[in-house]
Every structure is written in C-alpha cells, then in structure tokens.
Tab-separated table of C-alpha atoms in Angstrom:
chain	number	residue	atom	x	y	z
A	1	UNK	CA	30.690	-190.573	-157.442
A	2	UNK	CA	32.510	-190.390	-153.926
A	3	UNK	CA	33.936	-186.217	-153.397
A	4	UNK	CA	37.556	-186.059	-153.359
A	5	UNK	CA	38.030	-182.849	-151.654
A	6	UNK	CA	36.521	-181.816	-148.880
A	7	UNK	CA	35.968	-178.085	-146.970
A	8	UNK	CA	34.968	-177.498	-143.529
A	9	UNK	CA	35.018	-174.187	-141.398
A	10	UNK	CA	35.591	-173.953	-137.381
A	11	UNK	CA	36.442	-170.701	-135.744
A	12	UNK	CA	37.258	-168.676	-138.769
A	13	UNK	CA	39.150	-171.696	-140.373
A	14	UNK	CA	38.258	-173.226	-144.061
A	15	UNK	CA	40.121	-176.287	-144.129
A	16	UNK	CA	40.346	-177.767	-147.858
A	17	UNK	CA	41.202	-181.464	-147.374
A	18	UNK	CA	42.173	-183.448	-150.880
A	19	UNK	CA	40.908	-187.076	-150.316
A	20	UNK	CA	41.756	-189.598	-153.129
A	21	UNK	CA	44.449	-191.549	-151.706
A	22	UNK	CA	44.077	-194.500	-153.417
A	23	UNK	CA	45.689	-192.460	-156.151
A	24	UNK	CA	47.820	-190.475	-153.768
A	25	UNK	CA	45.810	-187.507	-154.275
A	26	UNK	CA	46.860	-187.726	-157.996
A	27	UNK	CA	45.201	-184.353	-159.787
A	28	UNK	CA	42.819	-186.126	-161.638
A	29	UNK	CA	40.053	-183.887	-163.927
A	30	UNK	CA	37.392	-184.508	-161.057
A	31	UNK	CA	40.007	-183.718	-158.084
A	32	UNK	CA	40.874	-180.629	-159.727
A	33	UNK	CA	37.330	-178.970	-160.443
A	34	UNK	CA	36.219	-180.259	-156.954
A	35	UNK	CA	39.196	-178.406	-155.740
A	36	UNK	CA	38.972	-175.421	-157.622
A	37	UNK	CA	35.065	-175.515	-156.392
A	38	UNK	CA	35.952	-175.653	-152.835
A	39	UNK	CA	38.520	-172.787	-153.295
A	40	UNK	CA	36.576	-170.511	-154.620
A	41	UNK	CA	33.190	-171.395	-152.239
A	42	UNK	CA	36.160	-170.975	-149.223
A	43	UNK	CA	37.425	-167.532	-150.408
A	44	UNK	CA	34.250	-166.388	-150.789
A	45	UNK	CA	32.652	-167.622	-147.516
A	46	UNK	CA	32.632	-164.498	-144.470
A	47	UNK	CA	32.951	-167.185	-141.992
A	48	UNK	CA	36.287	-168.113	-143.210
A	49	UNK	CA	39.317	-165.593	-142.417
A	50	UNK	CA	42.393	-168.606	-143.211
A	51	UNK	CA	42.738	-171.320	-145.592
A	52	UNK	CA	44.283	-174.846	-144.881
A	53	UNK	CA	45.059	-176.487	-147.751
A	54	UNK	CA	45.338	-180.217	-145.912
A	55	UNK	CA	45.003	-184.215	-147.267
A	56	UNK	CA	44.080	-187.778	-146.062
A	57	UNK	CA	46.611	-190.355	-146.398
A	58	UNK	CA	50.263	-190.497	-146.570
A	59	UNK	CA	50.923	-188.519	-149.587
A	60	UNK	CA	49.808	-184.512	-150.298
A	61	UNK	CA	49.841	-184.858	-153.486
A	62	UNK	CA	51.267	-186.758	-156.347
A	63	UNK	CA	51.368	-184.336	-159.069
A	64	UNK	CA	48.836	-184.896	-162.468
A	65	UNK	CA	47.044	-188.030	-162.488
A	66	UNK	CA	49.271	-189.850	-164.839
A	67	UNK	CA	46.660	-193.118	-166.014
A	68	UNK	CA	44.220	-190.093	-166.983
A	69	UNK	CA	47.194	-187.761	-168.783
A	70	UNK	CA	48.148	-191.032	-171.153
A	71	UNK	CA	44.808	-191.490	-172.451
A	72	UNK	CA	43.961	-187.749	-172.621
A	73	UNK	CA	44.498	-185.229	-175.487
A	74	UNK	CA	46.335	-182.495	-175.328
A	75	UNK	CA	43.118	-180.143	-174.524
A	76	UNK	CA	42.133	-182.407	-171.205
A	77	UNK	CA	45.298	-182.638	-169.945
A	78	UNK	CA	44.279	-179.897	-166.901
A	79	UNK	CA	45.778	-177.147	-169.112
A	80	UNK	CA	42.869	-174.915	-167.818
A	81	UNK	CA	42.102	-176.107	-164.584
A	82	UNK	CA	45.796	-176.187	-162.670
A	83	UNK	CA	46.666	-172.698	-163.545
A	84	UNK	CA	43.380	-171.363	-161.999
A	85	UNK	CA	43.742	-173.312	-158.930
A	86	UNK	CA	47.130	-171.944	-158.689
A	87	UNK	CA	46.207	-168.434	-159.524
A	88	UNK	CA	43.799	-168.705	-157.160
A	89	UNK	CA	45.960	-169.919	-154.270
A	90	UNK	CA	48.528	-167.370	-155.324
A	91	UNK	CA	45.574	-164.376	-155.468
A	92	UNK	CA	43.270	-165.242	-152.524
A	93	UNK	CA	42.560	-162.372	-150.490
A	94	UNK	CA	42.977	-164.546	-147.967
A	95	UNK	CA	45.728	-166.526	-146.151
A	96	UNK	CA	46.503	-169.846	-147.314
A	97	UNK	CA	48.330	-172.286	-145.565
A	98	UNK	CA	49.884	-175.661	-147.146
A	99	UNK	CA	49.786	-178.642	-144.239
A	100	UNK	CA	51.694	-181.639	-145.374
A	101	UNK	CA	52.029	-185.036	-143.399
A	102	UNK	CA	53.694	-186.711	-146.781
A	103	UNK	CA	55.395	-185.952	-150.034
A	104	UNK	CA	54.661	-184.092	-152.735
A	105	UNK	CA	55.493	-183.799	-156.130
A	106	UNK	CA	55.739	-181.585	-159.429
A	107	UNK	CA	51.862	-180.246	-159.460
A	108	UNK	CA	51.567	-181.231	-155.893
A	109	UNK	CA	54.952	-179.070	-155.110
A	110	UNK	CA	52.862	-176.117	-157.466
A	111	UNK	CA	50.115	-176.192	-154.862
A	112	UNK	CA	53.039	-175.529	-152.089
A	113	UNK	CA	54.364	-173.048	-153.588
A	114	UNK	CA	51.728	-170.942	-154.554
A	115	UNK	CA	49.792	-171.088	-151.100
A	116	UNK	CA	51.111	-168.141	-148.658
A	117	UNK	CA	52.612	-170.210	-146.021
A	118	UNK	CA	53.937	-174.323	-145.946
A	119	UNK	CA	54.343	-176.377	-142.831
A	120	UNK	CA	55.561	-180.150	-143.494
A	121	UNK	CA	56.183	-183.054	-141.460
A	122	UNK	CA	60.328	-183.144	-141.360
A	123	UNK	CA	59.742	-186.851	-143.133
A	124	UNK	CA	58.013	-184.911	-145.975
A	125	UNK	CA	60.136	-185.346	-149.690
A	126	UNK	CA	59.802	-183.078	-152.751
A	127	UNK	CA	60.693	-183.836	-156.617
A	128	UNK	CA	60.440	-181.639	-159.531
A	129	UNK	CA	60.080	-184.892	-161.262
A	130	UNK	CA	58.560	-183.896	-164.440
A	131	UNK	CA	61.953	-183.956	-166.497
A	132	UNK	CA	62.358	-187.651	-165.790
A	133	UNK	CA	59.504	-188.563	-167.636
A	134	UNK	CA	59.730	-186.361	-170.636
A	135	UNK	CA	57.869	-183.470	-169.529
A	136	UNK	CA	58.473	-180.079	-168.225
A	137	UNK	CA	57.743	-178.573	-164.995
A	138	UNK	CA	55.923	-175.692	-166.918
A	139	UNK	CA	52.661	-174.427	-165.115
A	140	UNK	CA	53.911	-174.544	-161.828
A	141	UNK	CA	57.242	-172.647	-162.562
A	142	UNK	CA	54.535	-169.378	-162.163
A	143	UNK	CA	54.619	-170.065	-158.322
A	144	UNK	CA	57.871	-171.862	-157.538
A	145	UNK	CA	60.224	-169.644	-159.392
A	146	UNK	CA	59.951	-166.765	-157.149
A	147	UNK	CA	60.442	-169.035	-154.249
A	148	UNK	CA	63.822	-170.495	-155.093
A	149	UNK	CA	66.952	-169.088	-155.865
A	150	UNK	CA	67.908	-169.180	-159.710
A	151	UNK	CA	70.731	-171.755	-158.810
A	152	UNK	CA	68.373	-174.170	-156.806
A	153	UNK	CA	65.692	-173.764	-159.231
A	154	UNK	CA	68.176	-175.162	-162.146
A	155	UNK	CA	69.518	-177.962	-160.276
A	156	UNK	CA	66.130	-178.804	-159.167
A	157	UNK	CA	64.120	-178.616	-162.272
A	158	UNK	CA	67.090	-179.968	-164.331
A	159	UNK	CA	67.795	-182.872	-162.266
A	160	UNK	CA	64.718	-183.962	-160.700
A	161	UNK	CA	66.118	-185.227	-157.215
A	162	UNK	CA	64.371	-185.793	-154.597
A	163	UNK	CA	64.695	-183.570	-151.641
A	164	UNK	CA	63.762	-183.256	-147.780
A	165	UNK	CA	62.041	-181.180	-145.945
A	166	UNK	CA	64.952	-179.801	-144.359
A	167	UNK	CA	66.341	-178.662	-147.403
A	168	UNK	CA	62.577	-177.000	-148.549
A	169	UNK	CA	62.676	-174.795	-145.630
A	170	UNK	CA	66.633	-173.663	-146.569
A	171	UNK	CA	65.592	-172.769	-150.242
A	172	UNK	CA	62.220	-171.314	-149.322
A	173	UNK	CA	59.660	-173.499	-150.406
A	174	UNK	CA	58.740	-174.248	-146.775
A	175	UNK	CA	58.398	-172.324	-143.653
A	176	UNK	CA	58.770	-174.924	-141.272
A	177	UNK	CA	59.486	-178.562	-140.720
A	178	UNK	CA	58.899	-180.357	-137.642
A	179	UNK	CA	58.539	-183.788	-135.921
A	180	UNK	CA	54.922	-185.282	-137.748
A	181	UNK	CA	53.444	-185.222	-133.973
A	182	UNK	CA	53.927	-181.303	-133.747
A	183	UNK	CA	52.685	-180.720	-137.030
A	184	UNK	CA	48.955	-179.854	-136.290
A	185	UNK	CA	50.158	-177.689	-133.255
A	186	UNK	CA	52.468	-175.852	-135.709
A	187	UNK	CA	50.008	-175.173	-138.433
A	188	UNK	CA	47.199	-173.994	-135.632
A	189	UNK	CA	50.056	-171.469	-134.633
A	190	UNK	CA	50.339	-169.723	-137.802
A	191	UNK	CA	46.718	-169.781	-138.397
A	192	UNK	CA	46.174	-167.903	-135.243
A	193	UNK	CA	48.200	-165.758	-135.767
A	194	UNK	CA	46.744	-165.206	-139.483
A	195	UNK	CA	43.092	-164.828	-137.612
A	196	UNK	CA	44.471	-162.112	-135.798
A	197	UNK	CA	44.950	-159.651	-138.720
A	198	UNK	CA	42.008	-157.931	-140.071
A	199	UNK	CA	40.590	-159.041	-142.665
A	200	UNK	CA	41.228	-155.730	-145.306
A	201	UNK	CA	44.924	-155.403	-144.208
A	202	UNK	CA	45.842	-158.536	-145.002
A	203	UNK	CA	44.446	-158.504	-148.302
A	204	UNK	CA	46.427	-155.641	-149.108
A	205	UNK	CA	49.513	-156.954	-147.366
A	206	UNK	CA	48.854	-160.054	-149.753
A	207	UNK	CA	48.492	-157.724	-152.586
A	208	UNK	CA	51.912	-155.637	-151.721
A	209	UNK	CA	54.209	-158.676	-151.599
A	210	UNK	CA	52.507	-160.208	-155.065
A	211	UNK	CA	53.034	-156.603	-157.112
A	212	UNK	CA	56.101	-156.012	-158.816
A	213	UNK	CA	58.505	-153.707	-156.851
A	214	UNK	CA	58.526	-150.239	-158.145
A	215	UNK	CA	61.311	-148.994	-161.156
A	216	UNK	CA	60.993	-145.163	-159.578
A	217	UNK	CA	61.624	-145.284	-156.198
A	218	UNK	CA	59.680	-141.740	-155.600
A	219	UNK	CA	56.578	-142.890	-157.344
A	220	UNK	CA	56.877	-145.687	-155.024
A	221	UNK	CA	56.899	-144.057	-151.840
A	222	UNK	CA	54.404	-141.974	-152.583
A	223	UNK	CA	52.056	-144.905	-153.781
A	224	UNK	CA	52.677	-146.518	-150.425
A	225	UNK	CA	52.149	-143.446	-148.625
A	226	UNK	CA	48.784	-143.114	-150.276
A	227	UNK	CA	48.062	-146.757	-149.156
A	228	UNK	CA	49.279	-146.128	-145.366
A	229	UNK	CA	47.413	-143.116	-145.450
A	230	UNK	CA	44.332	-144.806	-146.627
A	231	UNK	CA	44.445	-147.911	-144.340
A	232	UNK	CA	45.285	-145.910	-140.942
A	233	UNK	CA	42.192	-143.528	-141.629
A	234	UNK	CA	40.442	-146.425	-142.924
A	235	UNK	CA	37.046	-148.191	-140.545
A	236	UNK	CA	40.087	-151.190	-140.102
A	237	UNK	CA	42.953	-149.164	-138.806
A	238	UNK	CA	40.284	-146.919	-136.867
A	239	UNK	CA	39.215	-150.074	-135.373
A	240	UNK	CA	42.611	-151.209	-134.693
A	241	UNK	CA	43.582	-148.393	-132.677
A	242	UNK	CA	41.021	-148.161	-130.479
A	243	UNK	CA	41.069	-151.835	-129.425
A	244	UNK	CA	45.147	-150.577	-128.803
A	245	UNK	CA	44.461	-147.938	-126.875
A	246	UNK	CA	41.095	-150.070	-124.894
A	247	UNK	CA	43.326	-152.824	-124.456
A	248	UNK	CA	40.969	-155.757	-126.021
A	249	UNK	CA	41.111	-157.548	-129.296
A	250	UNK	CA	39.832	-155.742	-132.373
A	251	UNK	CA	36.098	-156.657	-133.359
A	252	UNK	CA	37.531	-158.870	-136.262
A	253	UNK	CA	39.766	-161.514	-134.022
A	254	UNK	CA	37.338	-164.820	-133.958
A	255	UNK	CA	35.793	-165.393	-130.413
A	256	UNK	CA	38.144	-168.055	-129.676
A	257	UNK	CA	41.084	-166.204	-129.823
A	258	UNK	CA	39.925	-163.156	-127.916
C-alpha cells in the first residue's frame, strides 16, 4: 500500500507532506496513523528544529474521509486518532507551521488551527462544514476555539459558510495570506526565523502561551520570575549572550542561516 504522508528534513526543517489527493487528502484511518507516525518520528528527530505541515495537490485537506465514516462504527470513526494528532500539533515542543496552496475543511481546518503558525495561498477557502451534514464540529473545537472570537466562532460553526483567506487572517485562524507564487518564500521566512530561536526557549515560550493565565497575579509573577531566572542562567541563555556580546550566531542557528 502506497504512503500517504510523507517527512523529509533539510537544514533543520521536517517537512510533513499529506499525499492522497485523489481523495483530497481526506483523513482516512491509514492517512491519519501515517500522520500521527510521521509527527511523532519529526518531533522527536534532533535534526529537526521546525515543522511544516505541507500537501500535494490542490486541496490541504478535506476533513474525515467521508466513504470510510459511512461504513464505519462508531469506534473507527478516528475518535482516537484525530485528537492525538491534534494534541500533538497543539503540544510539540517544537514549531509547527501549516502551508496551504488549497482549501481546507472541518478536520482539515482542526489541523490549522492547532499548528503554531498558518500561511495560505490568498485563493485558499475554509468551511466549518460539519453542521451541514448532520454532524458537529466537535474534536476540533479544542484548537479552533481559542483562535476565534466567540461571535465568529458561532456564526461559523452554526452556519457553515465558506470563507476566504482574507477573512482567516482577520479572525485569527491564519497569519498570512499571499499571492500562491509567494507562498513558499513566505513560509521559508517564518521558518527562519523559527530556526533562529534555541531550541529550549522556544519550548517554553510554546509552553507559556498554551498554560492557562494565572487567577493571582502575584503568584504569577513570581512563577515567571522563577522561569526568567532559570532560562537567563540557564547553558541556552548563557549561550545566547555570549554569541550577543561576540557578535556571531548562537551555536544552535542551523549552518545555513549563520
């Protein structure tokens, strides 16, 4: 059986690529475990300091593989699988980065969500479109909730319509949009600029903007003064300030960038 997803690493890159489009990258039970494989093999790989999360074809993904779901009991309908490739998206210690040339939609706009940054081509669409036939956007609320206001998340989910990319970068499910030739050049600029934090910081970084913000302001501060505290006398920081004050790049930026 031909792999649908696909993971390569160049210059501190790991670039997941989903490859069915004869189904338009549909979430089928084998594209999600090959997926989940090559996300966890990625995350923990040395080599790799970013993650793409990229596809063949003119769609990025088409949300659950409907012709399996109808034939499939409530137990194999990727109850198990989709929330740990989201989880793990959402919880990799390392950046991930969303590149689509082409829709997506309801599990495929999950996948967006929960991945750190999103670049689209400007022609890219986006449908909660789970509502429309008799199903609920459930699983990937986790991710896309906190990136939407409440109102656009009701009309949204409620209504199902199908929005542009445009409109994804004004509601925060994007960070960028822009002309389909420009769209590998934009994603290589934010994954340089990933590659150039180190590798501990932005783990913690990651792990600061996923906790939930603190009821007692006090207790807060002094939690993040304990982290600061940490990091700068930490081998990373140490590291950091040296290169600074040497003027070169710190030992973790990849060769290419230095």
């Amino acid at each position: 059986m031909a792999e649908l997803v696909h993971r390569s690493t160049d210059g501190g890159i790991a670039t997941i690529t989903l490859d069915s489009p004869h189904n338009r990258n549909a979430l089928s039970a084998q594209l999600r475990r090959e997926l989940l494989d090559h996300l966890t093999a990625a995350i923990d790989d040395e080599a790799a300091r970013v993650l793409v999360l990229d596809h063949t074809g003119p769609v990025f993904c088409a949300g659950m593989d409907l012709k399996e779901s109808r034939s499939a009991g409530s137990e194999e309908q990727g109850v198990q699988e989709l929330p740990a490739i989201l989880e793990r998206l959402w919880h990799s210690p390392k950046p991930v980065v969303a590149k689509l040339a082409g829709p997506a939609r309801a599990g495929g706009v999950g996948m967006v969500a929960a991945c750190d940054l999103a670049v689209a081509a400007d022609t890219a669409t986006f449908a909660f479109s789970e509502v429309r036939i008799g199903v609920v956007p459930a699983v990937i609320s986790i991710p896309v909730l906190p990136r939407l206001t409440p109102r656009q998340a009701h009309e949204l989910f409620l209504t199902g319509e199908t929005f542009d990319a445009p409109r994804a970068v004004r509601i925060g499910l994007l960070n960028a949009a822009v002309p389909a030739a420009e769209l590998d050049a934009e994603v290589t600029r934010y994954t340089d600029m990933l590659a150039l934090g180190a590798p501990g910081a932005l783990a913690a970084a990651k792990e600061l903007l996923l906790a939930e913000r603190p009821t007692d302001v006090g207790a807060g501060f002094e939690a993040m003064q304990r982290l600061s505290a940490e990091r700068f006398a930490g081998a990373e920081g140490q590291e950091g300030m040296r290169a600074f004050a040497e003027k070169r790049k710190p030992s973790w930026v990849p060769e290419r960038l230095r």
